[in-house]
C-alpha cells in the first residue's frame, strides 16, 4: 500500500508537470537558438557588458540582400519587387532599397555653420605639424586636380576648401565597389549587376518565430525572383542565414535522433520481448524522463536551448536502461512476482542513477551555461525515469512478462563465453587493446573556436562569401567600446583611441573605422581646430597670398572669409546631441549608447584585424574596451576544457570512493576499470581518426564514466556474468549507441564530437563491462545471492 | 550659406534619375563609335584648362597620359607641378613630392564617381556608355567629328550645360560647360599610333 500511495503521488506529479509544460509552451517562446547564450559571460563591468550586448544585438540584426541579374534594369526590377515583398508585415525595423538623396544634400547644410571648427584628419595633421608649405601645396593640388576640382561657388564660400575636405573624409576612405546609381546601391562585375537592399531586422535573428516568418518570406522572394527572370537571383548575408540554418539543422537532428532512437527501441523491444506492453511501459519511463528534463530546464533557466534539446533527445537512449533491466530480470524469473523483480534490480539501477548523477554534477559545478542546462535536463530526466520504473512498473505488470525469449538463450551463450575467458585472459586482452589504442591519444589536436558551435552549412557560407567579395568589405569581428562620463568626455576618449589606431591604418592592419568623433569632434578638438585655422590666417604667409598670386583669387574673398571667421568667435561647438537629432546621422545612431552611469559608443573596424594588437591598444586606454566575443570563445573553450578535465577526474575519484564503500577496494577497481578503459579507448580512437579534441569530447568522457560504471555495476550486482544482465546491458548499450551514433552525424561540430566520443566509449564500455563482475570476494558473493528481497 | 550648399551639390551632383530623353538619338553615338580606334593602350600628351568665373586667370596644367583599357589612366602632370594620378573607375590615387599613393578623398562621393566614369569613357572612346545619361547632336567639324552631349537627366542638367567631344579615330578634345559658367577643357596631342605598353615604372603605379 505504501508503494501504491507513492506511485499515485508520482503519477500526479507527472501529470501536473505535463500540464504546467503545456501552459508554459502556450504562453510564449520556449526555445532559444542563440549560440552565444550558451557561453559564459566574459569578466567585464556590467555596464560595459550591457552596452556591448546592445551593440552586438544591433549588429546581429543587420541583413544584406543582393539581387543580381545580367541587365541593370532587370536587377533593379527584381530588387524592387523583393523590397516590396519584404517590407510588409513588420519583419524589418529598417529596409532600404533606394538611398535617400536628402542625406547627402543635408550634410553640407548641417556642417556649414561649424566650418571653422572642423578639419579633416589629414588637414589637422598637416597644420599641427606646422608644415604650412605642405598644406599650401595640397591646397593648390586640389584646385588643379584633373577631376573634382572646385567650382566658382564653392571657392567663393570656402576658398581654403576646408569643409569639402572634411566632408569627403567622412566617407569611407577605402575603395568600395558599391556605387550609387540613380539611388540604387549597385555593384557591377562580369556576371552583371547586383543591387543592394540593406535591412535591420525587427527581432533577433535567433528568435525561432522570426526565423520561420522571415525564412518563409525569403524563400518566396527567391522563388519569385527566379520565376520573374531565370537569370536573376537573390543572395542573403548576415547573422540571420547562419542562425536559421543552425535551427534548421538542430531541428532535423532532433527529429532524426529522437525518432531514430525511438524506432530502434521499439524494434528491440518487439524482437526481444515479443510483446507491446513492455514497450509501452518503457515509453512511459522515457516520456516521464523527457518531461522532467523540460520542466526542470524551464523552471531553472526560463527556456531551453536548441542544442540542449539535441543532447536531450539522446537521453531517450539512457532513460530506457532502467526499464530494460526490469524486463530482462522478469524474463529470467518467469514465475516470480513484480515485487521480487524490482528487488533484484533495485540496488543496481539505484547505484547506476547515483553514479550518473555524480557524473552530471561534475558538469553542473563547471560554469559553462550551455552544459549546465544539459546536465540539469539529463539529471532530472534520469531521476524521473528511475522513479517511473521503481514506482509504476510493479503496478503495471501484474503477470509475468513475455514467453521465454530466444534473445535470452543467445545471451546465455555469450555469458558462458565470457565466464570461460574471464580473469587473467580478459585483463591481458584488455591491456593490449588499451595500449594500442591509447597510443592514438598522442595524435590528438585541440580545437577551441566558434566553429565548434556553428552548424556547417555550405550554401549559407558560399553566399556570404560571394556577397562579401562583391562588396569588397571585410567587417572585423572585434569592435571597441568607449566609455565616457558625458558626450564630450566620450568623444575625447574616442579621439585618444583613433589616434592610437592611426599606425594600424597606415600599415594596413585596419582598413578603416567608423567612430562618432569623426562626425562630431570633441569640443576640445573643435577648439584646437579653430585655433589652427586662426594660425593659418594670421601667420606670416597666409595661404590666401598663394591663391591670389598664383591662381588669381580676388582679394575680396580673403576679406569675407576672415570676416566670417571673426563673426563666429563666440559660437558654441557642434554638439553630439544636435548631430544625433539630425537626419544626417541616420545609419550611425546605433553606435551611440546612453547607458546607466555613463555613455558609451562603439567604434567599428574593417579589415583583417589581430586581437592581440587591438587588445594592447585597449589596455593602454582606461575608457576603451575591446569586445571580441568570437575571439573570447577560443579562450573560453580551452579554459573550460581544462576545467572539465579536472572535474572529470574528480568525478571518477568520487565515484570510485562510493563504489569502494559498497564493493571494497578490489571491487571498486574492477568496476572502475570499465569506464577508465573505455575512456582511454575512445580518446585513442579519436586520435587515430584525427578528430579534433574540444571541451565536448571531455564532457563525453564524463558521460562514459556514468554509463560505463552503470554497466559494470549491473554485472557486479548480479554477482557473475548472468545472461539476463548481459541481455539488459546489451539492450541498453544498443539503444545508447543508436542515440549517440545518430548524434555523431550532426552538422554541429560540438554535437558531432560529443556523439562520436560516446559512440566509441560506450561500445568499449559494453564490451568490457563484464570485468565489473570480476574480483568478487566469496563472502560478498554469498551475501549478494541472499539479498534479493 | 546657400552658396556653399549649392557648391557642395555641384560636387555631389550627378546622382542621376532614371528617365532617359524621350526619343534618344542614338545615331551620333553609333557613328562615332564606329570610327573610334579601341585599342588596349593609348598614349598622349594632354593640356587641361579650367575656367572659373571667380578666378582672374584659368587654371592650366599639362603632362602625359597612359590609358590602359579596363585598368585606368595614369595621369602625369608635369606643369605647373609634378604630380601623378592613377584614375580608376572606383578610386583616384595621388603621388606627389615622393609621397604616396594617397587616396584622393572625393572618390567615395557618388557623383564624383560618375564623373570619373564619364571621363574614362570619353577618354577611352567608349562613348556609347554615355548614352544612358546624355542625348547627342552632331556638330559640323573640319576633320573627323564633333558631337555635343546634353544631359538627359534632371540631376545632371542642374549642373552640366553641355559636354562637347571631338576627334577622329581618337578623342582629341573634351569640353565640359557647367550651368554656372565654369568650364573645363582637355586637349590631347601627340597621340601615338602604335603606343608601347607600360614600362616597369608605369606598371608599378598600376600595381597599387
Coordinates of N, CA, C and O in Angstrom, one line a residue, chain A residues 584-638:
Chain A
X584 N 21.2 63.5 -40.7 CA 22.5 63.1 -41.3 C 23.1 62.0 -40.5 O 24.0 61.3 -41.1
X585 N 22.7 61.7 -39.3 CA 23.3 60.7 -38.5 C 22.5 59.3 -38.7 O 22.9 58.4 -38.0
X586 N 21.5 59.3 -39.5 CA 20.6 58.2 -39.6 C 21.2 56.8 -39.3 O 20.8 56.1 -38.3
X587 N 22.1 56.3 -40.1 CA 22.5 54.9 -40.0 C 23.6 54.8 -39.0 O 24.1 53.7 -38.7
X588 N 24.0 55.9 -38.4 CA 25.1 55.8 -37.4 C 24.7 55.9 -36.0 O 25.5 55.7 -35.1
X589 N 23.4 56.2 -35.8 CA 23.0 56.4 -34.4 C 23.2 55.2 -33.5 O 23.3 55.4 -32.3
X590 N 23.1 54.0 -34.1 CA 23.2 52.8 -33.2 C 24.6 52.7 -32.6 O 24.8 51.8 -31.7
X591 N 25.6 53.5 -33.0 CA 26.9 53.5 -32.4 C 26.9 54.1 -31.0 O 27.8 54.0 -30.2
X592 N 25.9 54.9 -30.8 CA 25.8 55.7 -29.6 C 24.9 55.0 -28.6 O 23.8 54.6 -28.9
X593 N 25.3 54.9 -27.3 CA 24.5 54.2 -26.3 C 24.5 55.0 -25.0 O 25.5 55.3 -24.5
X594 N 23.3 55.4 -24.6 CA 23.1 56.1 -23.4 C 22.8 55.2 -22.3 O 21.7 54.8 -22.1
X595 N 23.8 54.7 -21.6 CA 23.6 53.7 -20.6 C 23.5 54.3 -19.2 O 23.6 55.5 -19.0
X596 N 23.2 53.5 -18.2 CA 23.2 53.9 -16.8 C 24.6 54.2 -16.4 O 25.5 53.4 -16.7
X597 N 24.8 55.3 -15.7 CA 26.1 55.6 -15.1 C 27.2 55.9 -16.2 O 28.3 55.6 -16.1
X598 N 26.7 56.5 -17.2 CA 27.7 57.0 -18.3 C 27.2 56.7 -19.6 O 26.1 56.1 -19.8
X599 N 27.9 57.2 -20.6 CA 27.5 57.0 -22.0 C 28.6 56.1 -22.7 O 29.8 56.1 -22.2
X600 N 28.2 55.5 -23.7 CA 29.1 54.6 -24.4 C 29.0 54.8 -25.9 O 28.0 55.3 -26.4
X601 N 30.0 54.5 -26.7 CA 29.9 54.4 -28.1 C 30.7 53.3 -28.6 O 31.7 52.8 -28.0
X602 N 30.3 52.8 -29.8 CA 31.1 51.7 -30.4 C 31.9 52.2 -31.5 O 31.5 53.1 -32.3
X603 N 33.1 51.7 -31.6 CA 34.0 52.1 -32.8 C 34.2 50.8 -33.6 O 34.8 49.9 -33.1
X604 N 33.6 50.8 -34.8 CA 33.6 49.6 -35.6 C 34.8 49.6 -36.5 O 35.2 50.7 -37.0
X605 N 35.4 48.5 -36.8 CA 36.6 48.4 -37.6 C 36.3 47.5 -38.9 O 35.4 46.7 -38.9
X606 N 37.1 47.8 -39.9 CA 37.1 46.8 -41.0 C 38.5 46.4 -41.3 O 39.5 47.1 -40.9
X607 N 38.6 45.2 -41.8 CA 40.0 44.7 -42.1 C 40.2 43.4 -41.4 O 39.4 43.0 -40.5
X608 N 41.3 42.8 -41.7 CA 41.7 41.5 -41.0 C 42.5 41.9 -39.8 O 43.7 42.0 -39.8
X609 N 41.8 42.0 -38.7 CA 42.5 42.6 -37.5 C 42.9 41.5 -36.5 O 42.3 40.5 -36.4
X610 N 44.0 41.7 -35.9 CA 44.6 40.8 -34.9 C 44.1 41.3 -33.5 O 44.4 42.4 -33.1
X611 N 43.5 40.4 -32.7 CA 43.1 40.7 -31.4 C 44.2 41.2 -30.5 O 44.0 42.2 -29.7
X612 N 45.3 40.6 -30.6 CA 46.4 40.9 -29.7 C 46.8 42.4 -29.8 O 47.0 43.1 -28.8
X613 N 46.9 42.8 -31.0 CA 47.3 44.2 -31.3 C 46.3 45.2 -30.8 O 46.6 46.2 -30.1
X614 N 45.0 44.9 -31.0 CA 43.9 45.7 -30.6 C 43.8 45.7 -29.1 O 43.5 46.8 -28.5
X615 N 44.0 44.6 -28.5 CA 43.9 44.5 -27.0 C 45.0 45.4 -26.4 O 44.7 46.0 -25.4
X616 N 46.2 45.4 -26.9 CA 47.2 46.2 -26.4 C 46.8 47.7 -26.4 O 47.1 48.4 -25.4
X617 N 46.1 48.1 -27.4 CA 45.6 49.5 -27.5 C 44.6 49.7 -26.4 O 44.7 50.7 -25.7
X618 N 43.7 48.8 -26.3 CA 42.6 48.9 -25.3 C 43.2 49.0 -23.9 O 42.7 49.7 -23.0
X619 N 44.2 48.2 -23.6 CA 44.8 48.1 -22.3 C 45.4 49.4 -21.9 O 45.5 49.8 -20.7
X620 N 45.9 50.2 -22.9 CA 46.6 51.5 -22.5 C 45.6 52.6 -22.3 O 45.9 53.6 -21.7
X621 N 44.4 52.4 -22.8 CA 43.4 53.4 -22.6 C 42.3 53.0 -21.7 O 41.5 52.1 -22.0
X622 N 42.2 53.6 -20.5 CA 41.2 53.0 -19.5 C 39.8 53.1 -19.9 O 39.0 52.2 -19.5
X623 N 39.4 54.0 -20.8 CA 38.0 54.1 -21.1 C 37.6 53.3 -22.3 O 36.5 53.2 -22.7
X624 N 38.6 52.5 -22.8 CA 38.4 51.8 -24.1 C 38.4 50.3 -23.8 O 39.3 49.8 -23.1
X625 N 37.4 49.6 -24.2 CA 37.3 48.2 -24.1 C 37.2 47.5 -25.4 O 36.5 47.9 -26.3
X626 N 38.0 46.4 -25.6 CA 37.9 45.7 -26.8 C 36.9 44.6 -26.6 O 36.9 43.8 -25.7
X627 N 35.9 44.5 -27.5 CA 34.9 43.5 -27.5 C 35.1 42.5 -28.6 O 35.1 42.9 -29.8
X628 N 35.4 41.3 -28.2 CA 35.7 40.2 -29.2 C 35.1 38.9 -28.8 O 35.8 38.1 -28.3
X629 N 33.8 38.8 -28.9 CA 33.1 37.6 -28.4 C 33.6 36.4 -29.1 O 33.8 35.4 -28.4
X630 N 33.8 36.4 -30.4 CA 34.2 35.2 -31.1 C 35.6 34.8 -30.7 O 35.9 33.7 -30.5
X631 N 36.5 35.8 -30.5 CA 37.8 35.6 -30.1 C 37.9 35.0 -28.7 O 38.7 34.2 -28.4
X632 N 37.0 35.6 -27.8 CA 37.0 35.2 -26.4 C 36.6 33.7 -26.4 O 37.1 33.0 -25.5
X633 N 35.8 33.3 -27.3 CA 35.4 31.9 -27.3 C 36.5 30.9 -27.2 O 36.4 29.9 -26.5
X634 N 37.6 31.1 -28.0 CA 38.6 30.1 -28.0 C 39.2 30.0 -26.6 O 39.5 28.9 -26.2
X635 N 39.4 31.2 -26.0 CA 39.9 31.2 -24.7 C 39.0 30.5 -23.7 O 39.4 29.6 -22.9
X636 N 37.7 30.8 -23.9 CA 36.7 30.1 -23.0 C 36.7 28.6 -23.2 O 36.7 27.9 -22.3
X637 N 36.7 28.2 -24.5 CA 36.6 26.8 -24.7 C 37.8 26.1 -24.2 O 37.7 25.0 -23.6
X638 N 39.0 26.7 -24.3 CA 40.2 25.9 -23.8 C 40.2 25.9 -22.3 O 40.5 24.9 -21.6

